[in-house]
Amino acid sequence: MSIILDHVTYTYSEKTAYEIKALDDVSLSIKDGEFIGIIGHTGSGKSTLVQHLNGLLRATSGTIYYNGQDIYDKDFNLKNMRTKVGMVFQYPEHQLFETTVFEDVKYGPKNQGLSDKEATNRAYDALADVNFPDEYFDQSPFELSGGQKRRAAIAGVLAMEPEVLILDEPTAGLDPKGQRDILNLIRRMHESSGRTIILVSHSMEDVAEYVDRIIVMDEGRVFLDGAPDYVFSHTDLLEEKGLAVPQVTYLMEELRAKGIPIEGQPTTLEMAEKEILRLHKAGVF
Ligand SMILES: Nc1ncnc2c1ncn2[C@@H]1O[C@H](COP(=O)(O)OP(=O)(O)O)[C@@H](O)[C@H]1O
Ligand SMILES: [Mg+2]
């Protein structure tokens, strides 16, 4: 099954002086189990795009198919879809509101109509999935560190057992270690559950390292779409848009320009290390 965007255009404040076309004829197909990174400048339409995927925003024109069904059909159950396509907003701690972390995580499943017991089980599982320490379960979410707040907010969405998990800049504002922890957690969630994950990020390094497919947005349009090595082989195109490829890709390109026969398009430190070792063994240096 899949999510298909078919010529989706979205305009904020349509027919007013403040009209802004935030999405411009976007067509995409997202398959089950994909781990996708969405990158692009601030204002390129990333958040607007992902808010269409769970029906929070309604396309001005074009349509979206969720598992083959047009989500704008009048008999389509949008409320049900919102629980299947879970969204962790940017700065998700602003969504925390219950008196304790545990109650906060239980809120989603309870709202889905599960019994108190089932919701409790879901909350335990979700908090365990994000490695949330037991001793903080009964703490106010507002007393947590930045990283713990993110985990609690992610657990709140996971507790609804979504088929698709969307995270809008989940590492924004965290220190480097906090960022790594959250990204590693997301990777583990992808590997263990196989659910579709859509990660909005502005870090080329992060998407190169973690995702299988990168969608580059520019001025509300899909500018590039493909595997990291494909997307990052378009250095010139990306630079024209003021975007960059990962630092390590630049380094490997410089070595290639100096006549070293680099194979492929290394986009992570690990890939670069492998390639350099291969060349070393081959006696290149
Ligand atoms: N609530 C809103 N009202 C009006 N314009 C908006 C709103 N949210 C975003 N925009 C505009 O839509 C465009 C895309 O924004 P957004 O989807 O937030 O981009 P990104 O997430 O890539 O930074 C920008 O020009 C932004 O200013
Ligand atoms: Mg955004």
Tab-separated table of C-alpha atoms and ligand atoms in Angstrom:
chain	number	residue	atom	x	y	z
A	1	MET	CA	0.000	0.000	0.000
A	2	SER	CA	1.100	3.580	-0.367
A	3	ILE	CA	0.513	7.298	-0.263
A	4	ILE	CA	0.217	9.031	-3.616
A	5	LEU	CA	0.125	12.779	-4.127
A	6	ASP	CA	-1.407	13.622	-7.453
A	7	HIS	CA	-0.683	17.185	-8.630
A	8	VAL	CA	-1.103	18.699	-5.184
A	9	THR	CA	-1.079	22.479	-4.979
A	10	TYR	CA	-1.671	24.395	-1.778
A	11	THR	CA	-2.171	28.113	-1.339
A	12	TYR	CA	-2.312	29.794	2.087
A	13	SER	CA	-4.803	32.645	2.438
A	14	GLU	CA	-6.212	32.005	-1.012
A	15	LYS	CA	-7.887	34.929	-2.748
A	16	THR	CA	-6.488	37.478	-0.324
A	17	ALA	CA	-3.639	39.960	-0.681
A	18	TYR	CA	-1.519	37.568	1.438
A	19	GLU	CA	-1.899	34.594	-0.884
A	20	ILE	CA	1.160	32.285	-0.805
A	21	LYS	CA	1.506	29.236	-3.020
A	22	ALA	CA	3.334	26.886	-0.647
A	23	LEU	CA	3.005	23.717	-2.759
A	24	ASP	CA	3.070	23.852	-6.511
A	25	ASP	CA	1.961	20.783	-8.459
A	26	VAL	CA	3.571	18.133	-6.268
A	27	SER	CA	3.252	14.534	-7.423
A	28	LEU	CA	4.875	11.793	-5.351
A	29	SER	CA	4.475	8.166	-4.499
A	30	ILE	CA	5.495	6.885	-1.084
A	31	LYS	CA	5.684	3.127	-0.675
A	32	ASP	CA	5.160	1.121	2.484
A	33	GLY	CA	8.257	0.823	4.626
A	34	GLU	CA	10.240	3.581	2.960
A	35	PHE	CA	12.524	5.787	5.068
A	36	ILE	CA	12.344	9.166	3.375
A	37	GLY	CA	14.116	12.422	4.146
A	38	ILE	CA	12.596	15.708	3.032
A	39	ILE	CA	15.073	18.559	2.769
A	40	GLY	CA	15.031	22.105	1.472
A	41	HIS	CA	15.363	25.684	2.585
A	42	THR	CA	13.171	27.281	5.209
A	43	GLY	CA	9.963	28.181	3.405
A	44	SER	CA	10.391	25.574	0.645
A	45	GLY	CA	7.157	23.837	1.657
A	46	LYS	CA	8.372	20.876	3.745
A	47	SER	CA	6.000	21.369	6.668
A	48	THR	CA	3.105	22.217	4.377
A	49	LEU	CA	3.781	19.023	2.413
A	50	VAL	CA	3.827	16.706	5.411
A	51	GLN	CA	0.707	18.292	6.880
A	52	HIS	CA	-1.123	17.141	3.758
A	53	LEU	CA	-0.089	13.546	4.333
A	54	ASN	CA	-2.281	13.164	7.384
A	55	GLY	CA	-5.059	15.410	6.162
A	56	LEU	CA	-4.316	18.363	8.448
A	57	LEU	CA	-4.198	20.635	5.423
A	58	ARG	CA	-6.432	20.109	2.432
A	59	ALA	CA	-4.971	20.559	-1.040
A	60	THR	CA	-6.228	23.600	-2.932
A	61	SER	CA	-6.126	21.431	-6.038
A	62	GLY	CA	-5.017	17.897	-6.805
A	63	THR	CA	-5.618	14.927	-4.557
A	64	ILE	CA	-4.022	12.351	-2.278
A	65	TYR	CA	-4.580	8.612	-2.251
A	66	TYR	CA	-4.002	6.692	0.952
A	67	ASN	CA	-3.826	2.953	0.299
A	68	GLY	CA	-5.675	3.456	-2.955
A	69	GLN	CA	-8.456	5.640	-1.563
A	70	ASP	CA	-8.920	9.305	-2.367
A	71	ILE	CA	-8.720	10.995	1.047
A	72	TYR	CA	-10.944	13.837	-0.144
A	73	ASP	CA	-13.825	11.486	-1.021
A	74	LYS	CA	-16.754	12.402	1.175
A	75	ASP	CA	-17.032	8.882	2.623
A	76	PHE	CA	-13.307	8.610	3.416
A	77	ASN	CA	-12.630	8.488	7.160
A	78	LEU	CA	-10.057	11.251	7.674
A	79	LYS	CA	-10.150	10.989	11.454
A	80	ASN	CA	-9.178	7.342	11.252
A	81	MET	CA	-6.354	8.132	8.823
A	82	ARG	CA	-4.916	10.718	11.218
A	83	THR	CA	-4.282	7.977	13.748
A	84	LYS	CA	-2.587	5.820	11.062
A	85	VAL	CA	-0.370	8.633	9.851
A	86	GLY	CA	1.240	9.932	13.026
A	87	MET	CA	2.826	13.339	13.060
A	88	VAL	CA	5.496	14.599	15.412
A	89	PHE	CA	5.478	18.353	14.876
A	90	GLN	CA	8.474	20.607	15.014
A	91	TYR	CA	9.072	21.458	18.688
A	92	PRO	CA	6.657	18.665	19.716
A	93	GLU	CA	7.072	19.568	23.385
A	94	HIS	CA	4.517	22.287	22.692
A	95	GLN	CA	2.014	19.457	22.276
A	96	LEU	CA	2.707	17.991	25.715
A	97	PHE	CA	-0.048	19.050	28.050
A	98	GLU	CA	-1.034	16.333	30.534
A	99	THR	CA	0.111	16.421	34.155
A	100	THR	CA	2.453	13.443	33.821
A	101	VAL	CA	4.453	11.975	30.966
A	102	PHE	CA	2.558	8.706	31.267
A	103	GLU	CA	-0.856	10.371	31.046
A	104	ASP	CA	0.362	12.377	28.106
A	105	VAL	CA	1.421	9.279	26.165
A	106	LYS	CA	-1.853	7.533	27.064
A	107	TYR	CA	-3.910	10.388	25.680
A	108	GLY	CA	-3.641	9.343	22.004
A	109	PRO	CA	-4.688	5.694	22.409
A	110	LYS	CA	-7.489	6.713	24.799
A	111	ASN	CA	-8.690	9.152	22.196
A	112	GLN	CA	-8.651	6.308	19.663
A	113	GLY	CA	-11.278	4.610	21.837
A	114	LEU	CA	-9.050	2.033	23.535
A	115	SER	CA	-9.809	0.959	27.106
A	116	ASP	CA	-7.775	2.379	29.964
A	117	LYS	CA	-5.917	-0.928	30.265
A	118	GLU	CA	-5.089	-1.091	26.569
A	119	ALA	CA	-4.020	2.546	26.557
A	120	THR	CA	-1.782	1.868	29.560
A	121	ASN	CA	-0.123	-1.029	27.741
A	122	ARG	CA	0.371	1.075	24.643
A	123	ALA	CA	1.940	3.846	26.728
A	124	TYR	CA	4.369	1.428	28.419
A	125	ASP	CA	5.404	-0.066	25.080
A	126	ALA	CA	5.821	3.312	23.404
A	127	LEU	CA	7.898	4.741	26.261
A	128	ALA	CA	10.067	1.611	26.222
A	129	ASP	CA	10.496	1.961	22.445
A	130	VAL	CA	11.956	5.439	22.882
A	131	ASN	CA	14.136	4.345	25.859
A	132	PHE	CA	12.348	6.679	28.206
A	133	PRO	CA	13.584	6.119	31.795
A	134	ASP	CA	10.917	4.610	34.100
A	135	GLU	CA	11.697	6.973	36.942
A	136	TYR	CA	10.381	9.923	34.926
A	137	PHE	CA	7.048	8.351	33.945
A	138	ASP	CA	5.161	10.272	36.647
A	139	GLN	CA	6.988	13.511	36.196
A	140	SER	CA	5.439	16.580	34.644
A	141	PRO	CA	6.451	16.698	30.971
A	142	PHE	CA	7.437	20.310	31.506
A	143	GLU	CA	10.226	19.372	33.927
A	144	LEU	CA	12.085	17.200	31.420
A	145	SER	CA	15.241	17.998	29.482
A	146	GLY	CA	14.916	18.918	25.804
A	147	GLY	CA	15.865	15.417	24.638
A	148	GLN	CA	13.477	13.709	27.075
A	149	LYS	CA	10.629	15.984	25.990
A	150	ARG	CA	11.226	14.932	22.391
A	151	ARG	CA	11.183	11.279	23.401
A	152	ALA	CA	7.948	11.736	25.335
A	153	ALA	CA	6.338	13.487	22.384
A	154	ILE	CA	7.488	10.778	19.949
A	155	ALA	CA	6.183	8.104	22.351
A	156	GLY	CA	2.809	9.881	22.377
A	157	VAL	CA	2.542	9.416	18.622
A	158	LEU	CA	3.974	5.867	18.636
A	159	ALA	CA	1.388	4.829	21.225
A	160	MET	CA	-1.253	5.201	18.511
A	161	GLU	CA	0.674	2.582	16.504
A	162	PRO	CA	0.722	4.596	13.289
A	163	GLU	CA	1.506	2.894	9.987
A	164	VAL	CA	3.348	5.978	8.854
A	165	LEU	CA	5.404	8.173	11.152
A	166	ILE	CA	6.199	11.736	10.116
A	167	LEU	CA	8.742	13.763	12.083
A	168	ASP	CA	9.100	17.443	11.252
A	169	GLU	CA	12.652	18.533	12.189
A	170	PRO	CA	12.745	16.292	15.261
A	171	THR	CA	16.286	17.292	16.200
A	172	ALA	CA	15.819	21.079	15.978
A	173	GLY	CA	17.223	22.861	18.994
A	174	LEU	CA	18.933	19.798	20.518
A	175	ASP	CA	22.663	19.566	21.194
A	176	PRO	CA	24.723	17.273	18.903
A	177	LYS	CA	24.470	14.280	21.214
A	178	GLY	CA	20.717	14.791	21.646
A	179	GLN	CA	20.398	14.974	17.863
A	180	ARG	CA	22.324	11.683	17.344
A	181	ASP	CA	20.251	9.951	20.023
A	182	ILE	CA	16.964	10.940	18.408
A	183	LEU	CA	18.149	9.994	14.912
A	184	ASN	CA	19.452	6.619	16.102
A	185	LEU	CA	16.147	6.057	17.821
A	186	ILE	CA	14.246	6.805	14.607
A	187	ARG	CA	16.509	4.454	12.687
A	188	ARG	CA	15.876	1.668	15.206
A	189	MET	CA	12.125	2.277	14.967
A	190	HIS	CA	12.364	1.910	11.204
A	191	GLU	CA	14.455	-1.245	11.393
A	192	SER	CA	12.353	-2.951	14.051
A	193	SER	CA	8.866	-2.078	12.842
A	194	GLY	CA	9.434	-1.583	9.120
A	195	ARG	CA	6.907	1.240	9.213
A	196	THR	CA	7.125	4.092	6.750
A	197	ILE	CA	9.122	6.998	8.161
A	198	ILE	CA	9.217	10.505	6.766
A	199	LEU	CA	11.873	12.716	8.301
A	200	VAL	CA	11.918	16.433	7.575
A	201	SER	CA	15.395	17.828	8.115
A	202	HIS	CA	17.642	20.625	7.020
A	203	SER	CA	20.821	18.628	7.600
A	204	MET	CA	22.333	17.049	4.510
A	205	GLU	CA	24.622	14.965	6.725
A	206	ASP	CA	21.699	13.540	8.658
A	207	VAL	CA	19.594	12.562	5.685
A	208	ALA	CA	22.634	11.140	3.855
A	209	GLU	CA	23.385	8.911	6.777
A	210	TYR	CA	19.937	7.782	7.790
A	211	VAL	CA	17.404	7.688	4.969
A	212	ASP	CA	17.002	5.576	1.819
A	213	ARG	CA	15.389	8.257	-0.295
A	214	ILE	CA	15.693	12.029	-0.311
A	215	ILE	CA	13.091	14.453	-1.602
A	216	VAL	CA	14.507	17.945	-2.108
A	217	MET	CA	11.891	20.692	-2.014
A	218	ASP	CA	12.399	24.088	-3.574
A	219	GLU	CA	9.789	26.839	-3.776
A	220	GLY	CA	6.961	24.403	-3.207
A	221	ARG	CA	8.101	21.955	-5.855
A	222	VAL	CA	9.906	18.629	-5.806
A	223	PHE	CA	13.344	19.560	-7.058
A	224	LEU	CA	15.160	16.225	-6.765
A	225	ASP	CA	13.930	12.828	-5.628
A	226	GLY	CA	16.034	9.693	-5.276
A	227	ALA	CA	18.598	7.727	-3.282
A	228	PRO	CA	21.182	9.844	-1.391
A	229	ASP	CA	24.006	9.041	-3.833
A	230	TYR	CA	21.789	10.095	-6.753
A	231	VAL	CA	20.631	13.341	-5.105
A	232	PHE	CA	24.130	14.255	-3.927
A	233	SER	CA	25.637	13.616	-7.349
A	234	HIS	CA	23.861	16.863	-8.382
A	235	THR	CA	26.233	19.206	-6.571
A	236	ASP	CA	25.843	22.015	-9.115
A	237	LEU	CA	22.052	21.908	-9.135
A	238	LEU	CA	21.915	21.903	-5.343
A	239	GLU	CA	24.367	24.767	-5.076
A	240	GLU	CA	22.360	26.822	-7.564
A	241	LYS	CA	19.555	26.584	-5.031
A	242	GLY	CA	21.866	27.522	-2.185
A	243	LEU	CA	21.909	23.959	-0.846
A	244	ALA	CA	24.972	21.838	-0.218
A	245	VAL	CA	25.997	18.197	-0.408
A	246	PRO	CA	27.503	16.551	2.690
A	247	GLN	CA	31.024	17.758	3.562
A	248	VAL	CA	32.465	14.320	2.990
A	249	THR	CA	31.032	14.258	-0.556
A	250	TYR	CA	32.875	17.508	-1.333
A	251	LEU	CA	36.074	16.010	0.023
A	252	MET	CA	35.726	12.914	-2.165
A	253	GLU	CA	34.972	15.085	-5.202
A	254	GLU	CA	38.152	17.051	-4.567
A	255	LEU	CA	40.170	13.855	-4.407
A	256	ARG	CA	38.566	12.724	-7.657
A	257	ALA	CA	39.439	16.066	-9.284
A	258	LYS	CA	43.061	15.409	-8.273
A	259	GLY	CA	42.948	12.208	-10.321
A	260	ILE	CA	42.211	9.675	-7.582
A	261	PRO	CA	39.826	7.066	-9.041
A	262	ILE	CA	37.021	7.341	-6.473
A	263	GLU	CA	34.187	4.969	-7.275
A	264	GLY	CA	30.556	5.845	-6.686
A	265	GLN	CA	29.331	8.818	-4.692
A	266	PRO	CA	30.249	8.442	-1.010
A	267	THR	CA	27.781	10.482	1.039
A	268	THR	CA	28.633	9.374	4.580
A	269	LEU	CA	31.849	9.110	6.572
A	270	GLU	CA	31.463	5.337	6.633
A	271	MET	CA	31.186	5.103	2.845
A	272	ALA	CA	34.159	7.425	2.385
A	273	GLU	CA	36.221	5.364	4.807
A	274	LYS	CA	35.434	2.173	2.881
A	275	GLU	CA	36.341	3.765	-0.424
A	276	ILE	CA	39.619	5.191	0.915
A	277	LEU	CA	40.556	1.806	2.398
A	278	ARG	CA	39.717	0.112	-0.897
A	279	LEU	CA	41.962	2.549	-2.784
A	280	HIS	CA	44.699	2.076	-0.206
A	281	LYS	CA	44.567	-1.685	-0.581
A	282	ALA	CA	44.637	-1.272	-4.350
A	283	GLY	CA	47.907	0.657	-3.903
A	284	VAL	CA	46.550	4.028	-5.045
A	285	PHE	CA	47.961	5.574	-1.883
B	1	LIG	N1	0.165	29.267	8.398
B	1	LIG	C1	0.673	29.895	7.332
B	1	LIG	N2	0.062	30.982	6.797
B	1	LIG	C2	0.579	31.599	5.711
B	1	LIG	N3	1.696	31.225	5.084
B	1	LIG	C3	2.349	30.160	5.568
B	1	LIG	C4	1.891	29.436	6.735
B	1	LIG	N4	2.747	28.416	6.986
B	1	LIG	C5	3.705	28.500	6.046
B	1	LIG	N5	3.477	29.538	5.192
B	1	LIG	C6	4.294	29.921	4.024
B	1	LIG	O1	4.298	28.821	3.124
B	1	LIG	C7	5.587	28.617	2.568
B	1	LIG	C8	6.079	27.207	2.923
B	1	LIG	O2	6.275	27.143	4.320
B	1	LIG	P1	6.602	25.805	5.112
B	1	LIG	O3	5.780	24.694	4.563
B	1	LIG	O4	6.480	26.102	6.548
B	1	LIG	O5	8.126	25.570	4.697
B	1	LIG	P2	9.309	24.793	5.441
B	1	LIG	O6	8.701	23.817	6.390
B	1	LIG	O7	10.080	24.164	4.330
B	1	LIG	O8	10.116	25.842	6.139
B	1	LIG	C9	6.459	29.734	3.112
B	1	LIG	O9	6.444	30.790	2.177
B	1	LIG	C10	5.751	30.134	4.387
B	1	LIG	O10	6.008	31.487	4.703
B	2	MG	MG	8.961	23.597	8.447
